[in-house]
Short mmCIF file of C-alpha atoms in Angstrom, two decimals:
data_model
loop_
_atom_site.label_atom_id
_atom_site.label_comp_id
_atom_site.label_asym_id
_atom_site.label_seq_id
_atom_site.Cartn_x
_atom_site.Cartn_y
_atom_site.Cartn_z
CA MET A 132 83.16 121.91 -3.15
CA ASN A 133 86.64 122.81 -1.91
CA ILE A 134 88.87 125.82 -3.41
CA THR A 135 92.82 125.86 -2.46
CA LYS A 136 95.59 128.27 -3.62
CA GLU A 137 99.08 127.39 -4.00
CA GLN A 138 101.16 130.70 -4.29
CA ILE A 139 104.35 129.85 -6.99
CA ASP A 140 105.56 133.32 -6.35
CA ASP A 141 104.74 137.01 -5.82
CA LEU A 142 102.98 137.24 -9.14
CA ASN A 143 101.56 133.82 -10.02
CA ALA A 144 99.40 131.60 -8.28
CA VAL A 145 97.54 128.53 -8.87
CA VAL A 146 93.88 127.58 -7.62
CA LYS A 147 92.75 124.24 -7.15
CA VAL A 148 88.72 123.43 -6.83
CA ALA A 149 87.39 120.05 -6.41
CA VAL A 150 84.05 119.33 -7.12
CA THR A 151 81.94 116.00 -5.72
CA LYS A 152 78.78 114.72 -6.76
CA ASP A 153 76.99 115.94 -4.21
CA ASP A 154 78.14 119.76 -5.55
CA TYR A 155 76.20 119.05 -8.75
CA GLN A 156 74.00 116.28 -9.05
CA ASP A 157 70.57 118.18 -7.92
CA LYS A 158 70.95 120.67 -10.48
CA VAL A 159 71.58 118.23 -13.13
CA ASP A 160 68.50 116.09 -12.14
CA LYS A 161 66.11 119.17 -11.98
CA ILE A 162 67.51 120.16 -15.49
CA LEU A 163 66.93 116.62 -16.73
CA LYS A 164 63.35 116.28 -15.69
CA ASP A 165 62.48 119.67 -17.14
CA TYR A 166 63.79 118.39 -20.57
CA ARG A 167 61.47 115.17 -20.22
CA LYS A 168 58.17 117.38 -19.58
CA GLN A 169 59.26 119.03 -22.52
CA ALA A 170 61.05 116.37 -24.44
CA ASN A 171 59.58 115.20 -27.91
CA ILE A 172 60.76 111.99 -29.36
CA PRO A 173 59.27 109.98 -31.85
CA GLY A 174 57.51 106.99 -30.43
CA PHE A 175 56.95 108.43 -26.89
CA ARG A 176 54.08 110.74 -25.61
CA LYS A 177 55.18 113.91 -24.41
CA GLY A 178 56.79 113.84 -20.79
CA GLN A 179 56.58 109.85 -20.95
CA VAL A 180 60.37 109.58 -22.26
CA PRO A 181 62.35 107.61 -20.34
CA MET A 182 64.62 109.25 -18.14
CA GLY A 183 67.27 106.55 -19.19
CA LEU A 184 66.76 107.97 -22.70
CA ILE A 185 67.08 111.67 -21.36
CA LYS A 186 70.29 110.93 -19.51
CA LYS A 187 71.92 109.25 -22.69
CA GLN A 188 71.30 112.09 -25.18
CA TYR A 189 71.49 115.09 -22.74
CA GLY A 190 73.35 113.71 -19.75
CA LYS A 191 76.71 114.91 -20.57
CA ALA A 192 76.10 118.49 -22.35
CA VAL A 193 73.82 119.14 -18.87
CA LEU A 194 76.58 117.94 -16.37
CA VAL A 195 79.75 119.56 -18.32
CA ASP A 196 77.53 123.22 -18.69
CA GLU A 197 76.41 122.73 -14.54
CA VAL A 198 79.83 122.08 -13.22
CA ASN A 199 81.00 124.68 -15.51
CA LYS A 200 78.57 127.29 -14.07
CA LEU A 201 78.96 126.29 -10.59
CA ILE A 202 82.93 126.42 -10.78
CA GLN A 203 82.88 130.03 -12.50
CA ASP A 204 80.13 131.43 -9.75
CA ASN A 205 82.36 129.65 -6.99
CA LEU A 206 85.73 130.86 -8.23
CA ASN A 207 84.93 134.44 -8.65
CA LYS A 208 83.34 134.61 -5.05
CA TYR A 209 86.79 133.19 -3.98
CA LEU A 210 88.85 135.49 -5.36
CA THR A 211 86.34 138.18 -3.92
CA GLU A 212 86.50 136.90 -0.59
CA GLU A 213 90.22 136.38 -0.47
CA LYS A 214 90.39 140.09 -2.18
CA LEU A 215 92.77 138.11 -4.46
CA ASP A 216 94.10 141.02 -7.56
CA VAL A 217 94.06 139.29 -10.52
CA LEU A 218 95.21 140.17 -14.03
CA GLY A 219 93.17 139.08 -16.90
CA ASN A 220 91.20 136.45 -15.93
CA PRO A 221 92.24 132.58 -14.48
CA LEU A 222 92.87 130.51 -17.04
CA PRO A 223 92.45 126.63 -16.79
CA LYS A 224 95.70 124.36 -16.93
CA GLN A 225 95.24 121.43 -19.49
CA GLN A 226 94.80 117.82 -18.07
CA ASP A 227 95.73 114.78 -19.43
CA GLY A 228 93.50 111.99 -19.32
CA PHE A 229 90.32 114.22 -17.88
CA ASP A 230 87.36 111.98 -17.52
CA TRP A 231 83.69 113.30 -17.30
CA ASP A 232 82.37 109.82 -16.57
CA LYS A 233 83.93 110.13 -13.15
CA GLU A 234 81.95 111.74 -10.45
CA ASP A 235 84.10 113.64 -8.98
CA PHE A 236 86.42 116.44 -10.30
CA ASP A 237 89.89 118.08 -9.86
CA PHE A 238 90.34 121.67 -11.93
CA GLU A 239 93.30 123.66 -11.69
CA PHE A 240 93.68 127.33 -12.87
CA GLU A 241 96.52 129.87 -12.75
CA LEU A 242 96.49 133.06 -11.65
CA GLY A 243 98.09 136.36 -12.45
CA LEU A 244 98.26 138.47 -9.50
CA ALA A 245 99.14 142.35 -9.56
CA PRO A 246 102.09 143.68 -8.30
CA ASN A 247 102.61 145.70 -5.11
CA PHE A 248 103.74 148.94 -5.27
CA GLU A 249 103.58 152.65 -4.01
CA VAL A 250 103.43 155.79 -6.02
CA PRO A 251 104.34 158.51 -4.34
CA LEU A 252 102.91 162.13 -5.97
CA LYS A 253 105.31 164.01 -4.69
CA THR A 254 107.40 163.34 -7.16
CA LYS A 255 111.69 163.59 -7.31
CA LYS A 256 111.74 165.33 -10.20
CA ALA A 257 109.71 168.64 -10.58
CA ILE A 258 106.96 168.31 -13.47
CA THR A 259 106.75 171.53 -15.75
CA HIS A 260 103.11 172.95 -15.76
CA TYR A 261 102.85 175.91 -18.57
CA LYS A 262 100.66 178.65 -18.17
CA ILE A 263 100.09 179.95 -21.41
CA VAL A 264 99.39 183.67 -21.66
CA ALA A 265 98.44 185.42 -24.85
CA ASP A 266 100.82 188.50 -25.49
CA LYS A 267 100.43 191.70 -27.25
CA LYS A 268 101.47 190.31 -30.94
CA MET A 269 98.65 187.28 -30.19
CA VAL A 270 95.64 189.63 -29.07
CA ASN A 271 96.69 192.17 -31.84
CA GLU A 272 96.39 189.81 -34.46
CA GLN A 273 92.93 188.82 -32.97
CA VAL A 274 91.81 192.63 -32.86
CA GLU A 275 92.84 192.61 -36.48
CA ARG A 276 91.27 189.26 -37.28
CA ILE A 277 88.06 190.58 -36.25
CA GLN A 278 87.83 193.59 -37.85
CA LYS A 279 88.73 191.93 -40.81
CA GLN A 280 85.86 189.30 -40.54
CA TYR A 281 83.13 191.70 -39.57
CA GLY A 282 84.56 194.42 -41.91
CA LYS A 283 83.00 195.05 -45.88
CA LEU A 284 84.10 194.11 -49.41
CA VAL A 285 84.73 196.89 -51.93
CA SER A 286 84.80 195.97 -55.19
CA LYS A 287 87.60 196.87 -57.21
CA SER A 288 89.14 196.12 -60.88
CA GLU A 289 92.65 195.40 -60.22
CA VAL A 290 94.82 192.90 -58.10
CA SER A 291 97.15 194.14 -55.05
CA LYS A 292 98.52 192.03 -52.06
CA LYS A 293 95.78 193.54 -49.60
CA ASP A 294 92.91 191.99 -51.88
CA GLU A 295 90.98 188.92 -51.85
CA VAL A 296 90.74 186.81 -55.46
CA THR A 297 87.66 185.06 -56.15
CA GLY A 298 88.37 183.35 -59.75
CA THR A 299 87.89 179.33 -61.23
CA PHE A 300 90.72 176.95 -61.25
CA LYS A 301 91.00 174.80 -64.68
CA ASN A 302 92.81 172.21 -65.38
CA GLU A 303 91.33 170.09 -68.66
CA GLU A 304 93.74 166.81 -68.27
CA GLU A 305 93.48 166.45 -64.59
CA GLU A 306 89.39 167.60 -64.66
CA ILE A 307 89.60 170.44 -62.23
CA ASP A 308 87.27 173.16 -62.55
CA ASN A 309 87.21 174.99 -59.06
CA LYS A 310 85.61 178.04 -58.15
CA THR A 311 87.44 179.50 -55.42
CA THR A 312 88.46 182.72 -53.43
CA LEU A 313 92.55 183.36 -52.91
CA GLU A 314 93.97 185.71 -50.05
CA PHE A 315 97.89 186.39 -50.44
CA ASN A 316 98.50 185.52 -47.08
CA MET A 317 97.81 181.87 -48.21
CA LEU A 318 100.59 181.99 -51.06
CA LYS A 319 103.88 181.46 -50.75
CA SER A 320 105.32 181.35 -54.48
CA LYS A 321 106.61 184.94 -54.82
CA LYS A 322 106.29 184.16 -58.62
CA ALA A 323 102.68 183.46 -58.55
CA ILE A 324 102.07 187.15 -56.29
CA ASP A 325 104.09 188.88 -58.94
CA ILE A 326 102.13 187.51 -61.24
CA LEU A 327 98.52 188.19 -59.63
CA VAL A 328 99.32 191.44 -58.39
CA GLY A 329 98.20 194.01 -61.14
CA LYS A 330 95.89 192.03 -63.12
CA LYS A 331 92.11 192.75 -63.71
CA VAL A 332 88.88 191.17 -63.88
CA GLY A 333 88.62 188.56 -66.82
CA ASP A 334 91.92 187.97 -67.00
CA VAL A 335 93.52 184.54 -67.19
CA VAL A 336 96.97 183.71 -65.34
CA SER A 337 98.77 180.18 -65.19
CA LEU A 338 100.27 178.96 -62.43
CA LYS A 339 102.18 176.03 -61.40
CA ILE A 340 100.85 174.16 -58.17
CA LYS A 341 104.12 173.16 -56.84
CA GLY A 342 104.79 175.59 -53.95
CA LEU A 343 102.00 177.56 -54.49
CA PHE A 344 100.54 177.61 -51.12
CA LYS A 345 102.46 177.71 -47.70
CA GLU A 346 100.14 174.82 -46.48
CA ASP A 347 99.74 171.83 -48.86
CA ASN A 348 96.13 171.22 -47.50
CA PHE A 349 95.13 174.35 -49.44
CA LEU A 350 95.17 172.27 -52.58
CA THR A 351 92.32 170.26 -51.73
CA SER A 352 89.90 173.26 -51.62
CA VAL A 353 91.05 175.27 -53.63
CA LEU A 354 91.24 172.95 -56.41
CA GLY A 355 88.39 170.72 -55.30
CA VAL A 356 90.35 167.36 -55.16
CA SER A 357 91.22 164.71 -52.73
CA ALA A 358 94.17 165.33 -50.39
CA ASP A 359 95.90 162.15 -52.33
CA LYS A 360 95.59 163.69 -55.30
CA ALA A 361 96.34 167.07 -54.34
CA GLU A 362 99.87 165.65 -52.90
CA LYS A 363 100.80 164.20 -56.02
CA LEU A 364 99.80 167.11 -58.35
CA ASN A 365 102.76 168.86 -60.21
CA ILE A 366 100.84 170.83 -63.16
CA GLU A 367 100.03 174.19 -64.21
CA VAL A 368 96.75 175.41 -64.02
CA SER A 369 94.85 178.72 -65.36
CA PHE A 370 93.35 180.78 -63.10
CA THR A 371 90.64 183.11 -64.29
CA ILE A 372 90.03 186.53 -62.15
CA GLU A 373 86.62 186.96 -61.84
CA GLU A 374 86.41 189.06 -58.62
CA VAL A 375 88.63 191.27 -56.95
CA ASN A 376 87.47 192.69 -53.43
CA GLU A 377 89.21 194.61 -50.70
CA ARG A 378 88.18 194.03 -47.15
CA GLU A 379 87.84 197.44 -45.16
CA PRO A 380 88.51 196.66 -41.55
CA ALA A 381 85.20 196.78 -39.53
CA GLU A 382 85.32 199.94 -36.88
CA LEU A 383 86.36 199.40 -33.07
CA ASN A 384 83.15 200.78 -32.18
CA GLN A 385 80.36 199.85 -29.84
CA GLU A 386 78.34 198.28 -32.37
CA LEU A 387 81.04 195.99 -33.02
CA PHE A 388 81.42 195.08 -29.21
CA ASP A 389 77.80 194.52 -29.13
CA LYS A 390 77.64 192.14 -31.81
CA LEU A 391 80.54 190.30 -30.51
CA PHE A 392 79.96 189.94 -26.84
CA GLY A 393 76.45 191.50 -26.16
CA PRO A 394 74.97 194.54 -25.15
CA ASP A 395 77.78 196.59 -23.24
CA ALA A 396 79.60 193.69 -22.28
CA VAL A 397 82.60 195.51 -23.56
CA LYS A 398 82.82 199.14 -23.78
CA SER A 399 86.23 200.14 -25.57
CA GLU A 400 89.45 198.30 -27.64
CA LYS A 401 91.38 198.39 -24.37
CA GLU A 402 88.17 196.31 -22.17
CA LEU A 403 88.00 194.61 -26.01
CA LYS A 404 91.77 193.38 -25.82
CA GLU A 405 91.32 192.34 -22.42
CA ARG A 406 88.66 190.17 -23.19
CA ILE A 407 90.36 188.14 -25.95
CA LYS A 408 93.27 187.60 -23.90
CA GLU A 409 91.08 186.51 -21.23
CA ASP A 410 89.12 183.77 -23.16
CA SER A 411 92.31 183.04 -24.74
CA GLU A 412 94.21 182.30 -22.08
CA LYS A 413 91.17 180.10 -20.90
CA GLN A 414 91.33 178.10 -24.10
CA PHE A 415 95.05 177.14 -23.52
CA GLU A 416 94.50 176.06 -19.96
CA GLN A 417 92.78 172.85 -21.56
CA GLN A 418 95.97 172.49 -24.01
CA SER A 419 98.53 172.78 -20.73
CA ASP A 420 96.11 171.04 -18.49
CA GLN A 421 96.18 168.15 -21.20
CA LYS A 422 100.35 168.35 -21.57
CA LEU A 423 100.56 167.96 -17.44
CA LEU A 424 98.30 165.26 -17.36
CA ASN A 425 100.33 163.73 -20.08
CA ASP A 426 103.60 164.77 -18.63
CA VAL A 427 102.60 162.98 -15.10
CA THR A 428 101.61 159.63 -16.76
CA GLU A 429 104.95 159.16 -19.02
CA TYR A 430 106.50 160.08 -14.98
CA PHE A 431 104.68 157.64 -13.43
CA ILE A 432 105.37 154.79 -16.18
CA GLU A 433 108.98 155.43 -16.47
CA ASN A 434 109.67 155.94 -12.77
CA THR A 435 107.24 153.18 -10.68
CA LYS A 436 108.66 149.73 -10.84
CA PHE A 437 106.89 146.84 -10.45
CA ASP A 438 107.26 143.51 -12.34
CA LEU A 439 104.44 141.71 -14.23
CA PRO A 440 103.52 138.09 -14.87
CA SER A 441 104.46 138.57 -18.28
CA GLY A 442 104.06 134.82 -18.65
CA PHE A 443 101.20 134.23 -17.61
CA LEU A 444 99.78 137.30 -19.51
CA THR A 445 100.99 136.66 -22.51
CA LYS A 446 99.72 133.01 -22.20
CA TRP A 447 96.23 134.80 -21.48
CA ILE A 448 96.61 137.00 -24.48
CA GLN A 449 97.23 133.95 -26.83
CA MET A 450 94.20 131.79 -25.74
CA THR A 451 91.61 134.57 -25.15
CA GLY A 452 92.24 136.30 -28.52
CA GLU A 453 89.63 136.40 -30.82
CA ASN A 454 91.62 134.98 -33.46
CA PRO A 455 94.19 132.14 -32.45
CA LEU A 456 97.69 133.13 -31.88
CA THR A 457 101.13 131.90 -32.07
CA GLU A 458 103.19 132.03 -29.02
CA GLU A 459 105.16 134.60 -30.63
CA GLN A 460 102.39 136.91 -31.93
CA ALA A 461 101.14 136.73 -28.23
CA SER A 462 104.21 137.99 -27.31
CA GLU A 463 104.70 140.57 -29.24
CA GLU A 464 100.82 141.81 -28.31
CA TYR A 465 101.83 141.36 -24.93
CA GLU A 466 104.80 144.14 -25.55
CA LYS A 467 102.80 146.19 -27.43
CA SER A 468 100.25 146.25 -24.34
CA GLU A 469 102.81 146.39 -21.62
CA LYS A 470 103.01 150.24 -21.30
CA GLY A 471 99.55 150.83 -21.43
CA LEU A 472 98.88 148.10 -18.50
CA ARG A 473 101.17 149.28 -16.71
CA TYR A 474 99.61 152.60 -16.64
CA GLN A 475 96.33 151.25 -15.87
CA LEU A 476 97.63 149.73 -12.52
CA ILE A 477 99.53 152.84 -11.76
CA GLU A 478 96.26 154.72 -12.27
CA GLY A 479 94.22 152.28 -10.36
CA LYS A 480 96.76 152.66 -7.10
CA VAL A 481 96.59 156.54 -7.19
CA ILE A 482 92.67 156.41 -7.02
CA LYS A 483 92.44 153.56 -4.69
CA ASP A 484 95.03 155.51 -2.34
CA ASN A 485 94.06 158.54 -2.79
CA ASP A 486 90.15 157.81 -2.53
CA VAL A 487 89.41 159.67 -5.70
CA GLN A 488 85.21 158.49 -6.21
CA ILE A 489 82.88 159.69 -8.75
CA GLN A 490 79.57 160.08 -7.12
CA PHE A 491 76.36 160.23 -9.14
CA ASP A 492 75.15 163.63 -8.70
CA GLU A 493 78.49 165.14 -9.82
CA LEU A 494 78.79 162.89 -12.83
CA LYS A 495 75.13 164.58 -13.72
CA GLU A 496 76.28 167.86 -12.93
CA PHE A 497 79.32 167.40 -14.78
CA ALA A 498 77.28 166.17 -17.73
CA LYS A 499 75.11 169.16 -17.80
CA GLY A 500 77.96 171.22 -18.03
CA PHE A 501 79.65 169.46 -21.00
CA ILE A 502 75.66 169.65 -22.49
CA LYS A 503 75.43 174.04 -21.89
CA SER A 504 78.94 173.72 -23.88
CA GLN A 505 77.94 172.44 -26.57
CA MET A 506 74.42 174.18 -26.78
CA ALA A 507 76.46 177.54 -26.50
CA GLN A 508 77.99 176.45 -30.01
CA TYR A 509 74.95 176.84 -31.45
CA GLY A 510 73.70 180.04 -29.86
CA GLN A 511 72.01 178.41 -26.93
CA LEU A 512 73.51 180.53 -24.14
CA ASN A 513 71.10 180.27 -21.40
CA PRO A 514 69.49 177.12 -21.69
CA ALA A 515 67.02 176.43 -18.69
CA GLU A 516 67.12 174.28 -16.09
CA GLU A 517 64.78 171.67 -16.97
CA GLU A 518 66.02 171.17 -20.36
CA LEU A 519 69.31 170.83 -19.03
CA ASP A 520 67.99 167.78 -16.79
CA THR A 521 66.22 166.39 -19.41
CA ILE A 522 68.92 166.29 -21.58
CA ALA A 523 71.38 164.71 -19.37
CA ALA A 524 68.99 162.52 -17.60
CA ARG A 525 68.54 160.55 -21.70
CA VAL A 526 72.43 161.04 -21.77
CA MET A 527 72.99 159.05 -18.45
CA SER A 528 70.60 156.27 -19.96
CA ASN A 529 73.14 155.77 -22.04
CA GLN A 530 75.79 153.18 -20.73
CA ASP A 531 78.40 154.47 -23.64
CA GLU A 532 77.63 158.03 -23.00
CA VAL A 533 78.24 157.41 -18.99
CA LYS A 534 81.39 155.36 -19.24
CA ARG A 535 83.07 158.19 -21.83
CA LEU A 536 81.78 160.66 -19.50
CA SER A 537 82.94 159.18 -16.32
CA GLU A 538 86.52 158.60 -17.81
CA GLN A 539 86.48 162.27 -18.43
CA LEU A 540 85.63 163.59 -15.09
CA MET A 541 87.79 161.13 -13.65
CA SER A 542 90.74 162.63 -15.30
CA GLN A 543 89.76 165.91 -14.12
CA LYS A 544 89.62 164.70 -10.37
CA LEU A 545 93.25 162.78 -11.21
CA LEU A 546 94.45 166.31 -12.76
CA ASN A 547 93.10 167.85 -9.88
CA LEU A 548 95.05 165.67 -7.40
CA TYR A 549 98.23 166.21 -9.23
CA LYS A 550 98.37 170.02 -9.41
CA GLU A 551 97.56 169.73 -5.64
CA LYS A 552 99.79 167.31 -4.63
CA ALA A 553 102.52 166.82 -6.97
CA ASN A 554 105.98 168.39 -7.35
CA LEU A 555 105.38 170.92 -10.05
CA LYS A 556 106.80 174.04 -11.16
CA THR A 557 104.97 176.85 -13.41
CA LYS A 558 106.81 177.86 -16.51
CA GLU A 559 104.82 180.97 -18.31
CA VAL A 560 105.40 181.09 -22.14
CA THR A 561 103.19 182.22 -25.01
CA TYR A 562 101.25 180.36 -27.03
CA GLU A 563 103.98 180.39 -29.87
CA ASN A 564 106.64 179.49 -27.46
CA PHE A 565 104.65 176.64 -25.99
CA VAL A 566 103.96 175.17 -29.47
CA LYS A 567 107.91 175.33 -30.38
CA GLU A 568 108.71 174.01 -26.62
CA VAL A 569 106.39 170.87 -26.56
CA TYR A 570 105.58 170.08 -30.45
CA GLY A 571 109.03 171.08 -31.99
#
């Protein structure tokens, strides 16, 4: 077998594969002999069917199959040995008048080649790395939430703005009959607030749904209806007041601190606020890091210029999709996927140039850390190392999980690389300002 390459331009090439009878005949003969041993054809004893009949019945199919296998194996080997960085897969060129009755065959395959380009990590423009801080307002609000969450309910007979009001919403026409608890900080309608304040247990009030809540999604839970239905509702509902409770805030004492963080981990209100600030800012780091990773990715895509073999890739999409595509449909699909393909090439270049690797042991440790954090959510704060190893081994035996964890670990490694080498500027912001600035 002889394989040669014809370079069309920097991004396109044609590989020519010449197959002779000597390349495939021995394998074809061996398979046909095995067929003859097993063949059950009426009028002949098993194993005694004439070879001419076997060749007539199976010869062409075996020949085509073996030649295709031969081409695939040797073409892949050639691409590896020649270190050709191809996009997609080689596409066979249509050949008019191709004849499988010949003894020697010539095939041609189109290649789309990856472009050469550089990705300087020291970007010309500084990319913002947000440091999100928990300000006094946020910390104090969190302290109030904790006091409220761990406080006790004091029953009342009359509604005030400080209270939680439990009752049942009803509307016969819309088949609404749902018991719920309202807090006044959920309400947007001043008219509804005025209606509720001063009412007593047993009273029934009529409320307009439109504009009742600050958040539209509250309607789904308080009325017990689907989100689609809640979105279309513009009705009045009755609300029967069944309970009125004032939540008396918990005292900031050692009993509460121990309940939150364990014995003697926090010993004062000052330490509580410091702990809340520290824990909040650790959580904010994940959002800040994700924002940085997204921004660096976008910067590279916008500023790393290179051409792609678009004609080849469009044809490849058209020929290899699950469903047949027209040229126009394939072109549309290529346009949709081009940005993602560009980043795959950029990311691969960054990984290769900076020798970013994932070792099995560090992937296992990463998996154990993920498992440990999952267990902590269910109250298992100090799992035994043996238990972690057992669960990690089970996780690592699942290829889908290994792929997912590998992608997460690689993202973390790339993030660390960007923090170390990219041109970053740190900007300290409160969480509230971060949300305004980043998400509008």
